[in-house]
């Protein structure tokens, strides 16, 4: 029984930590768009200026997008095939964990008497509440000729509220890379 509890707690901790670092991606696209024709891109300044994040974070996001687009063979151009736009949303996520299991101080001893000095199963009663900021980064790809949205990727994940700039930049690169993995859409899979 002790091994089962220990295994369960370990599995929950690993799952929780993995979910904190991952970015969930959802992508949508225009089925009529011919993605093979898009070779060049530029940033859609008007839309990017409206994004409600700091200018420093905008620079970090745009730099990460530049890196990802060039790694896919796209070239930045004054006369682009695609315009790239971004916007963000964030919300506070509240997590409540029920601690009516496990190990801790205090518990029911022999004879049915409560013993506050007992160490063992049944301790840790109550709830833990934690908050975290969950953010969404949207990357829109717009056909420059007809000004129509042809692809949108959204990454959702926990933002690391850190003062460490290197970690912040790493998290932004992770968001952008995971979102752009979904571009171009696999139209062969979608057709089946």
Tab-separated table of C-alpha atoms in Angstrom, residues 4-192:
chain	number	residue	atom	x	y	z
A	4	UNK	CA	1.221	2.364	-4.335
A	5	UNK	CA	0.820	5.734	-2.599
A	6	UNK	CA	4.424	6.665	-3.300
A	7	UNK	CA	4.069	5.646	-6.959
A	8	UNK	CA	0.804	7.610	-7.305
A	9	UNK	CA	2.282	10.759	-5.782
A	10	UNK	CA	5.373	10.495	-7.962
A	11	UNK	CA	3.277	9.981	-11.100
A	12	UNK	CA	1.101	12.994	-10.246
A	13	UNK	CA	4.167	15.168	-9.621
A	14	UNK	CA	5.782	14.164	-12.924
A	15	UNK	CA	2.529	14.765	-14.825
A	16	UNK	CA	2.095	18.168	-13.193
A	17	UNK	CA	5.651	19.263	-13.928
A	18	UNK	CA	5.430	18.064	-17.534
A	19	UNK	CA	2.185	19.946	-18.063
A	20	UNK	CA	3.735	23.130	-16.691
A	21	UNK	CA	6.496	23.164	-19.268
A	22	UNK	CA	4.559	22.068	-22.318
A	23	UNK	CA	2.859	24.254	-24.887
A	24	UNK	CA	-0.499	23.060	-26.209
A	25	UNK	CA	-0.923	23.992	-29.863
A	26	UNK	CA	-4.050	24.382	-31.933
A	27	UNK	CA	-3.865	25.368	-35.597
A	28	UNK	CA	-6.488	26.232	-38.187
A	29	UNK	CA	-6.156	27.070	-41.858
A	30	UNK	CA	-7.971	28.003	-45.064
A	31	UNK	CA	-8.488	24.822	-47.120
A	32	UNK	CA	-8.446	26.883	-50.344
A	33	UNK	CA	-4.976	28.347	-49.748
A	34	UNK	CA	-2.049	26.967	-51.752
A	35	UNK	CA	0.674	26.907	-49.101
A	36	UNK	CA	3.318	25.808	-51.612
A	37	UNK	CA	3.230	29.261	-53.242
A	38	UNK	CA	4.270	31.136	-50.089
A	39	UNK	CA	8.014	31.764	-50.045
A	40	UNK	CA	8.492	35.231	-48.512
A	41	UNK	CA	7.155	37.033	-45.462
A	42	UNK	CA	7.095	40.328	-43.586
A	43	UNK	CA	5.661	41.394	-40.258
A	44	UNK	CA	2.252	43.086	-40.203
A	45	UNK	CA	3.290	46.152	-38.218
A	46	UNK	CA	-0.217	47.556	-37.715
A	47	UNK	CA	-1.417	44.367	-36.039
A	48	UNK	CA	1.761	43.758	-34.057
A	49	UNK	CA	1.661	47.302	-32.636
A	50	UNK	CA	-1.732	46.447	-31.098
A	51	UNK	CA	-0.426	43.357	-29.254
A	52	UNK	CA	-0.759	44.007	-25.527
A	53	UNK	CA	2.678	42.938	-24.356
A	54	UNK	CA	5.882	44.804	-23.665
A	55	UNK	CA	7.965	45.994	-26.580
A	56	UNK	CA	10.837	43.842	-25.319
A	57	UNK	CA	8.681	40.707	-25.412
A	58	UNK	CA	7.443	41.678	-28.896
A	59	UNK	CA	11.072	41.858	-30.050
A	60	UNK	CA	11.753	38.442	-28.528
A	61	UNK	CA	8.716	36.904	-30.214
A	62	UNK	CA	9.507	38.455	-33.608
A	63	UNK	CA	13.129	37.303	-33.376
A	64	UNK	CA	11.946	33.755	-32.604
A	65	UNK	CA	9.520	33.893	-35.553
A	66	UNK	CA	12.349	35.113	-37.836
A	67	UNK	CA	14.484	32.170	-36.737
A	68	UNK	CA	11.695	29.634	-37.316
A	69	UNK	CA	10.616	31.068	-40.673
A	70	UNK	CA	14.170	31.172	-42.044
A	71	UNK	CA	14.763	27.592	-40.864
A	72	UNK	CA	11.766	26.619	-43.018
A	73	UNK	CA	13.236	28.338	-46.095
A	74	UNK	CA	11.211	31.562	-45.948
A	75	UNK	CA	12.875	34.841	-46.850
A	76	UNK	CA	11.988	38.208	-45.340
A	77	UNK	CA	10.903	40.579	-48.108
A	78	UNK	CA	9.583	44.075	-48.828
A	79	UNK	CA	7.057	42.419	-51.196
A	80	UNK	CA	6.016	39.375	-49.157
A	81	UNK	CA	3.691	36.505	-49.964
A	82	UNK	CA	2.684	36.296	-46.277
A	83	UNK	CA	2.172	38.873	-43.571
A	84	UNK	CA	2.865	37.658	-40.027
A	85	UNK	CA	0.771	39.023	-37.193
A	86	UNK	CA	0.789	38.190	-33.491
A	87	UNK	CA	-1.451	38.789	-30.514
A	88	UNK	CA	-1.530	37.511	-26.984
A	89	UNK	CA	-3.952	36.754	-24.176
A	90	UNK	CA	-3.298	35.773	-20.603
A	91	UNK	CA	-5.382	34.675	-17.650
A	92	UNK	CA	-4.843	33.570	-14.095
A	93	UNK	CA	-5.327	29.834	-13.605
A	94	UNK	CA	-6.311	28.731	-10.096
A	95	UNK	CA	-5.521	25.142	-9.108
A	96	UNK	CA	-6.994	23.529	-6.004
A	97	UNK	CA	-5.419	20.309	-4.787
A	98	UNK	CA	-7.218	18.147	-2.238
A	99	UNK	CA	-4.759	16.785	0.311
A	100	UNK	CA	-7.012	14.242	1.992
A	101	UNK	CA	-4.496	11.500	1.334
A	102	UNK	CA	-0.833	10.842	1.705
A	103	UNK	CA	1.630	11.301	4.490
A	104	UNK	CA	2.003	14.119	6.971
A	105	UNK	CA	1.929	15.237	10.574
A	106	UNK	CA	-1.064	14.351	12.705
A	107	UNK	CA	-3.387	11.443	12.397
A	108	UNK	CA	-5.516	8.962	14.214
A	109	UNK	CA	-3.508	6.712	16.490
A	110	UNK	CA	-4.310	3.472	18.239
A	111	UNK	CA	-7.585	3.394	20.132
A	112	UNK	CA	-9.176	6.062	17.942
A	113	UNK	CA	-7.439	9.051	19.559
A	114	UNK	CA	-6.049	11.892	17.456
A	115	UNK	CA	-2.314	12.306	17.894
A	116	UNK	CA	-0.831	15.567	16.509
A	117	UNK	CA	2.690	14.084	16.726
A	118	UNK	CA	1.937	11.046	14.610
A	119	UNK	CA	3.869	10.763	11.344
A	120	UNK	CA	2.283	8.527	8.792
A	121	UNK	CA	-0.711	7.977	6.541
A	122	UNK	CA	-3.649	10.304	6.828
A	123	UNK	CA	-1.687	13.490	7.425
A	124	UNK	CA	-1.802	16.564	5.275
A	125	UNK	CA	-5.585	17.046	5.366
A	126	UNK	CA	-6.938	20.159	3.683
A	127	UNK	CA	-6.598	21.913	0.366
A	128	UNK	CA	-3.689	23.640	-1.322
A	129	UNK	CA	-4.478	26.483	-3.689
A	130	UNK	CA	-1.991	27.795	-6.218
A	131	UNK	CA	-2.234	30.302	-9.027
A	132	UNK	CA	-0.289	30.526	-12.231
A	133	UNK	CA	-0.481	32.692	-15.316
A	134	UNK	CA	-1.549	30.868	-18.448
A	135	UNK	CA	-0.838	32.659	-21.685
A	136	UNK	CA	-1.843	32.277	-25.311
A	137	UNK	CA	0.285	33.384	-28.227
A	138	UNK	CA	-1.458	33.592	-31.597
A	139	UNK	CA	0.521	33.680	-34.837
A	140	UNK	CA	-1.513	34.657	-37.887
A	141	UNK	CA	-0.312	34.214	-41.457
A	142	UNK	CA	-2.128	36.486	-43.879
A	143	UNK	CA	-2.050	36.247	-47.682
A	144	UNK	CA	-0.451	39.571	-48.674
A	145	UNK	CA	-2.319	39.769	-52.014
A	146	UNK	CA	-5.893	39.315	-50.840
A	147	UNK	CA	-5.334	40.252	-47.145
A	148	UNK	CA	-7.110	37.086	-46.023
A	149	UNK	CA	-6.104	34.962	-43.060
A	150	UNK	CA	-4.779	31.630	-44.376
A	151	UNK	CA	-3.320	30.064	-41.214
A	152	UNK	CA	-3.521	30.635	-37.487
A	153	UNK	CA	-1.583	28.882	-34.760
A	154	UNK	CA	-2.230	29.284	-31.072
A	155	UNK	CA	0.069	28.128	-28.309
A	156	UNK	CA	-1.263	27.893	-24.768
A	157	UNK	CA	0.919	27.271	-21.771
A	158	UNK	CA	2.082	28.469	-18.425
A	159	UNK	CA	4.156	31.583	-18.557
A	160	UNK	CA	7.264	31.510	-16.459
A	161	UNK	CA	7.100	34.688	-14.428
A	162	UNK	CA	10.824	34.876	-14.052
A	163	UNK	CA	13.317	37.655	-13.716
A	164	UNK	CA	15.878	35.529	-15.544
A	165	UNK	CA	15.915	36.965	-19.067
A	166	UNK	CA	17.606	33.889	-20.551
A	167	UNK	CA	14.815	31.632	-19.255
A	168	UNK	CA	12.189	34.074	-20.514
A	169	UNK	CA	13.726	34.104	-23.999
A	170	UNK	CA	13.967	30.311	-23.961
A	171	UNK	CA	10.262	30.019	-23.061
A	172	UNK	CA	9.287	32.419	-25.870
A	173	UNK	CA	11.372	30.431	-28.391
A	174	UNK	CA	9.664	27.247	-27.145
A	175	UNK	CA	6.207	28.780	-27.659
A	176	UNK	CA	7.003	29.995	-31.187
A	177	UNK	CA	8.749	26.782	-32.271
A	178	UNK	CA	5.884	24.593	-31.054
A	179	UNK	CA	3.278	26.767	-32.761
A	180	UNK	CA	5.107	26.887	-36.093
A	181	UNK	CA	5.643	23.109	-36.093
A	182	UNK	CA	2.011	23.009	-37.260
A	183	UNK	CA	2.851	25.059	-40.388
A	184	UNK	CA	2.369	24.279	-43.183
A	185	UNK	CA	-0.756	22.241	-42.516
A	186	UNK	CA	-0.706	18.663	-43.656
A	187	UNK	CA	-3.482	18.863	-46.248
A	188	UNK	CA	-3.111	15.180	-47.166
A	189	UNK	CA	-4.087	14.119	-43.621
A	190	UNK	CA	-6.905	16.650	-43.476
A	191	UNK	CA	-8.365	15.428	-46.773
A	192	UNK	CA	-8.775	11.853	-45.459
